[in-house]
Tab-separated table of C-alpha atoms in Angstrom:
chain	number	residue	atom	x	y	z
A	1	MET	CA	112.347	94.584	126.545
A	2	SER	CA	112.991	97.322	129.109
A	3	ALA	CA	110.913	100.499	129.156
A	4	ARG	CA	113.825	102.384	130.742
A	5	ARG	CA	116.286	101.388	128.020
A	6	THR	CA	113.751	102.066	125.279
A	7	TRP	CA	113.119	105.552	126.605
A	8	ALA	CA	116.861	106.194	127.026
A	9	THR	CA	117.394	105.348	123.346
A	10	ALA	CA	114.494	107.567	122.302
A	11	ALA	CA	115.698	110.461	124.445
A	12	ARG	CA	119.185	110.268	122.931
A	13	VAL	CA	117.814	110.389	119.374
A	14	LEU	CA	115.514	113.290	120.227
A	15	ARG	CA	118.389	115.271	121.745
A	16	GLN	CA	120.440	114.790	118.591
A	17	ILE	CA	117.648	115.886	116.275
A	18	ARG	CA	116.755	118.868	118.455
A	19	HIS	CA	120.156	120.378	117.649
A	20	ASP	CA	119.790	119.685	113.911
A	21	HIS	CA	117.932	122.796	112.774
A	22	ARG	CA	117.690	121.646	109.150
A	23	THR	CA	115.905	118.467	110.184
A	24	VAL	CA	113.530	120.427	112.414
A	25	ALA	CA	112.779	122.767	109.503
A	26	MET	CA	112.095	119.799	107.216
A	27	LEU	CA	109.747	118.331	109.790
A	28	VAL	CA	107.616	121.409	110.398
A	29	VAL	CA	108.324	124.311	108.063
A	30	VAL	CA	108.459	122.491	104.705
A	31	PRO	CA	105.044	120.735	104.951
A	32	VAL	CA	103.383	123.937	106.136
A	33	LEU	CA	104.945	125.850	103.244
A	34	ILE	CA	103.831	123.254	100.681
A	35	MET	CA	100.270	123.218	102.025
A	36	THR	CA	100.237	127.022	101.860
A	37	ILE	CA	101.392	126.995	98.231
A	38	MET	CA	98.740	124.418	97.339
A	39	HIS	CA	96.053	126.531	98.993
A	40	TRP	CA	97.322	129.525	97.033
A	41	ILE	CA	97.444	127.968	93.559
A	42	LEU	CA	94.575	125.447	93.611
A	43	PRO	CA	90.864	126.202	93.322
A	44	ALA	CA	88.983	125.677	96.570
A	45	HIS	CA	87.388	122.434	95.331
A	46	ASP	CA	90.731	120.908	94.318
A	47	PHE	CA	92.357	121.928	97.602
A	48	ALA	CA	89.502	120.277	99.505
A	49	THR	CA	90.012	117.129	97.409
A	50	PHE	CA	93.796	116.771	97.619
A	51	GLY	CA	94.457	118.473	100.945
A	52	PRO	CA	93.237	115.704	103.311
A	53	PRO	CA	95.279	112.905	101.665
A	54	LEU	CA	98.394	115.069	101.676
A	55	LEU	CA	98.086	115.621	105.431
A	56	GLY	CA	99.106	111.986	105.826
A	57	ILE	CA	101.446	111.683	102.873
A	58	PHE	CA	103.767	114.456	104.071
A	59	PRO	CA	104.517	112.738	107.416
A	60	LEU	CA	104.972	109.419	105.592
A	61	LEU	CA	107.503	110.799	103.110
A	62	ILE	CA	109.441	112.994	105.502
A	63	MET	CA	109.611	110.488	108.353
A	64	PHE	CA	110.769	107.792	105.929
A	65	LEU	CA	113.573	110.052	104.740
A	66	ILE	CA	114.650	111.258	108.186
A	67	THR	CA	114.405	107.823	109.811
A	68	SER	CA	116.307	105.951	107.094
A	69	VAL	CA	119.119	108.512	106.878
A	70	THR	CA	119.457	108.963	110.639
A	71	THR	CA	119.430	105.233	111.326
A	72	LEU	CA	121.992	104.569	108.603
A	73	ARG	CA	124.177	107.334	110.028
A	74	GLU	CA	124.095	105.568	113.378
A	75	ARG	CA	124.936	102.270	111.709
A	76	SER	CA	127.882	103.673	109.743
A	77	GLY	CA	129.067	105.791	112.672
A	78	GLY	CA	129.310	102.773	114.956
A	79	THR	CA	126.592	103.833	117.399
A	80	LEU	CA	124.444	100.794	116.682
A	81	GLU	CA	127.507	98.557	116.879
A	82	ARG	CA	128.272	99.848	120.365
A	83	LEU	CA	124.660	99.460	121.468
A	84	LEU	CA	124.542	95.880	120.224
A	85	SER	CA	127.679	95.066	122.218
A	86	MET	CA	125.891	96.140	125.414
A	87	PRO	CA	123.196	94.234	127.320
A	88	VAL	CA	120.444	95.996	125.362
A	89	ALA	CA	117.750	94.007	123.562
A	90	LYS	CA	117.128	94.637	119.880
A	91	ALA	CA	113.532	95.446	120.790
A	92	ASP	CA	114.801	98.221	123.094
A	93	ILE	CA	116.812	99.779	120.262
A	94	VAL	CA	114.107	99.541	117.605
A	95	GLY	CA	111.443	100.570	120.108
A	96	GLY	CA	113.509	103.591	121.121
A	97	TYR	CA	114.013	104.673	117.525
A	98	ALA	CA	110.329	104.127	116.741
A	99	LEU	CA	109.294	106.100	119.834
A	100	ALA	CA	111.595	109.024	119.034
A	101	PHE	CA	110.663	109.268	115.371
A	102	GLY	CA	107.027	108.608	116.207
A	103	VAL	CA	107.009	111.603	118.567
A	104	LEU	CA	108.526	113.746	115.821
A	105	GLY	CA	106.010	112.465	113.283
A	106	ALA	CA	103.118	113.129	115.657
A	107	LEU	CA	104.398	116.657	116.270
A	108	GLN	CA	104.626	117.272	112.539
A	109	ALA	CA	101.157	115.854	111.922
A	110	VAL	CA	99.569	117.993	114.643
A	111	VAL	CA	101.267	121.193	113.453
A	112	VAL	CA	100.469	120.697	109.758
A	113	ALA	CA	96.902	119.499	110.374
A	114	GLY	CA	96.210	122.351	112.788
A	115	PHE	CA	97.613	124.929	110.365
A	116	SER	CA	95.656	123.460	107.444
A	117	PHE	CA	92.321	123.419	109.299
A	118	TRP	CA	92.535	126.640	111.311
A	119	VAL	CA	94.562	128.876	109.010
A	120	LEU	CA	94.010	127.557	105.489
A	121	GLY	CA	90.392	126.567	106.070
A	122	LEU	CA	90.734	122.927	105.010
A	123	ALA	CA	87.585	120.947	105.810
A	124	ALA	CA	86.297	117.392	105.585
A	125	ALA	CA	82.965	115.764	106.339
A	126	GLY	CA	84.423	113.985	109.362
A	127	PRO	CA	86.028	115.615	112.412
A	128	GLY	CA	89.545	116.964	112.057
A	129	TRP	CA	90.942	114.656	114.741
A	130	GLN	CA	90.393	111.689	112.420
A	131	LEU	CA	92.696	113.146	109.776
A	132	GLY	CA	95.148	114.085	112.520
A	133	LEU	CA	95.134	110.505	113.804
A	134	LEU	CA	95.653	109.197	110.272
A	135	ALA	CA	98.581	111.551	109.817
A	136	VAL	CA	100.182	110.255	113.017
A	137	VAL	CA	99.726	106.617	111.967
A	138	GLN	CA	101.189	107.352	108.535
A	139	ALA	CA	104.132	109.067	110.203
A	140	LEU	CA	104.676	105.842	112.163
A	141	LEU	CA	104.431	103.911	108.905
A	142	GLY	CA	107.129	106.106	107.379
A	143	THR	CA	109.261	105.558	110.471
A	144	ALA	CA	108.852	101.773	110.326
A	145	LEU	CA	109.634	101.687	106.601
A	146	GLY	CA	112.701	103.862	107.131
A	147	LEU	CA	114.020	101.655	109.931
A	148	PHE	CA	113.517	98.557	107.805
A	149	VAL	CA	115.119	99.750	104.556
A	150	SER	CA	118.098	101.357	106.306
A	151	ALA	CA	119.460	97.843	106.838
A	152	PHE	CA	119.865	97.404	103.079
A	153	ALA	CA	121.746	100.644	102.370
A	154	ALA	CA	125.483	101.178	102.739
A	155	THR	CA	125.450	104.988	102.419
A	156	GLU	CA	123.036	107.817	103.123
A	157	PHE	CA	122.668	108.351	99.378
A	158	GLN	CA	121.549	104.747	98.971
A	159	ALA	CA	119.031	105.239	101.763
A	160	VAL	CA	117.545	108.177	99.859
A	161	GLN	CA	117.455	106.063	96.697
A	162	PHE	CA	115.059	103.672	98.411
A	163	MET	CA	112.425	106.416	98.574
A	164	PRO	CA	111.303	106.170	94.918
A	165	ALA	CA	111.540	102.377	95.020
A	166	VAL	CA	109.472	101.986	98.187
A	167	LEU	CA	107.101	104.952	98.217
A	168	ILE	CA	106.390	106.054	94.638
A	169	PRO	CA	104.727	102.735	93.652
A	170	GLN	CA	102.486	103.095	96.693
A	171	LEU	CA	101.575	106.672	95.753
A	172	LEU	CA	100.705	105.563	92.230
A	173	LEU	CA	98.631	102.546	93.258
A	174	CYS	CA	96.973	103.649	96.520
A	175	GLY	CA	94.034	105.356	94.825
A	176	LEU	CA	95.259	108.922	95.196
A	177	ILE	CA	95.612	109.451	91.429
A	178	VAL	CA	93.496	106.635	89.944
A	179	PRO	CA	90.816	104.760	91.935
A	180	VAL	CA	92.018	101.304	92.900
A	181	ALA	CA	88.921	99.748	91.307
A	182	ALA	CA	89.920	101.292	87.957
A	183	LEU	CA	93.451	99.855	87.987
A	184	PRO	CA	94.457	96.877	85.832
A	185	THR	CA	93.946	93.542	87.577
A	186	VAL	CA	97.599	92.897	88.451
A	187	ALA	CA	98.066	96.464	89.695
A	188	ARG	CA	94.961	96.048	91.837
A	189	TRP	CA	96.419	92.870	93.372
A	190	ILE	CA	99.606	94.761	94.201
A	191	ALA	CA	97.639	97.666	95.671
A	192	ASP	CA	95.831	95.258	97.994
A	193	VAL	CA	99.103	94.408	99.784
A	194	LEU	CA	100.396	97.986	100.124
A	195	PRO	CA	99.782	99.829	103.407
A	196	LEU	CA	99.186	103.225	101.806
A	197	THR	CA	96.130	101.823	99.998
A	198	TYR	CA	94.423	101.263	103.345
A	199	ALA	CA	95.473	104.677	104.619
A	200	MET	CA	93.834	106.278	101.571
A	201	ASN	CA	90.714	104.175	102.144
A	202	ALA	CA	90.528	105.594	105.652
A	203	VAL	CA	90.990	109.142	104.327
A	204	ARG	CA	88.058	108.672	101.959
A	205	GLU	CA	85.902	107.544	104.866
A	206	VAL	CA	86.696	110.801	106.678
A	207	MET	CA	85.908	112.840	103.558
A	208	ARG	CA	82.537	111.107	103.034
A	209	PHE	CA	81.091	110.643	106.523
A	210	ASP	CA	80.672	113.015	109.464
A	211	HIS	CA	81.441	110.292	112.029
A	212	PRO	CA	84.035	107.514	112.434
A	213	THR	CA	82.871	104.459	110.505
A	214	ALA	CA	83.735	100.799	110.955
A	215	ALA	CA	85.596	100.915	107.634
A	216	PHE	CA	87.714	103.805	108.936
A	217	TRP	CA	88.778	101.873	112.024
A	218	SER	CA	89.410	98.636	110.127
A	219	ASN	CA	91.614	100.366	107.535
A	220	LEU	CA	93.467	102.213	110.292
A	221	ALA	CA	94.022	98.909	112.122
A	222	ILE	CA	95.464	97.326	108.969
A	223	VAL	CA	97.962	100.168	108.618
A	224	GLY	CA	98.853	99.679	112.279
A	225	LEU	CA	99.521	95.987	111.641
A	226	PHE	CA	101.871	96.931	108.810
A	227	VAL	CA	103.720	99.241	111.213
A	228	VAL	CA	104.148	96.489	113.800
A	229	ALA	CA	105.269	93.958	111.178
A	230	LEU	CA	107.845	96.362	109.738
A	231	LEU	CA	109.209	97.181	113.198
A	232	VAL	CA	109.600	93.468	113.938
A	233	ALA	CA	111.357	93.010	110.594
A	234	GLY	CA	113.551	96.011	111.385
A	235	ALA	CA	114.582	94.452	114.681
A	236	ALA	CA	115.500	91.259	112.838
A	237	THR	CA	117.929	93.204	110.619
A	238	LEU	CA	119.896	94.489	113.605
A	239	ARG	CA	123.130	92.547	113.937
A	240	ARG	CA	126.740	93.202	114.703
A	241	ARG	CA	128.820	93.595	111.556
A	242	THR	CA	132.181	93.057	113.183
A	243	ALA	CA	133.553	90.285	115.329
């Protein structure tokens, strides 16, 4: 793996997205608008309850969508085919994509978290940087999931169709709506192997304690392991489709 080639891939992707104003708006404007609407329509207690988890869910959802569609576009457009015909390691390609989309996800997380805390008055027991860090890690999770599932879609529409299949079960079982302990036994077993469950566990630690706890770091580390595993799996799906 070459750092120079990885960065070159990331820089190319970032240049492309910089000129796509709709994607930039989806990254930054849409989450800020949704958080503003929630602050407007929800009582203060409910906003304080649902606001912190959503700071991480927005980057997860949006980075999954952008990563899967963009990567599939590069597959169908022949860009990946040309890269794979060059002396570039798969790790360089996947690492470059992950770096580019990770930067975008981090930017989104910082903007939305900063706006929510300083403008909308969102608060948690723990320091704001913990929720910001969680949002960045969940953005990376969305990126890794998007890179992985893009290998199984033939069109951009199919890539979008993976969103309900991959993400909605996690949203339902992660503890955001119903506590994991209150789920049926089989659903609880499934929740235990889903990365978003551990992200929500970390969020609850931030909402309950005014300092980083061991449980916060352990749950964050588990989500990080999921990210690494998905990136490795994504690299394994990269192959030339023509002779």
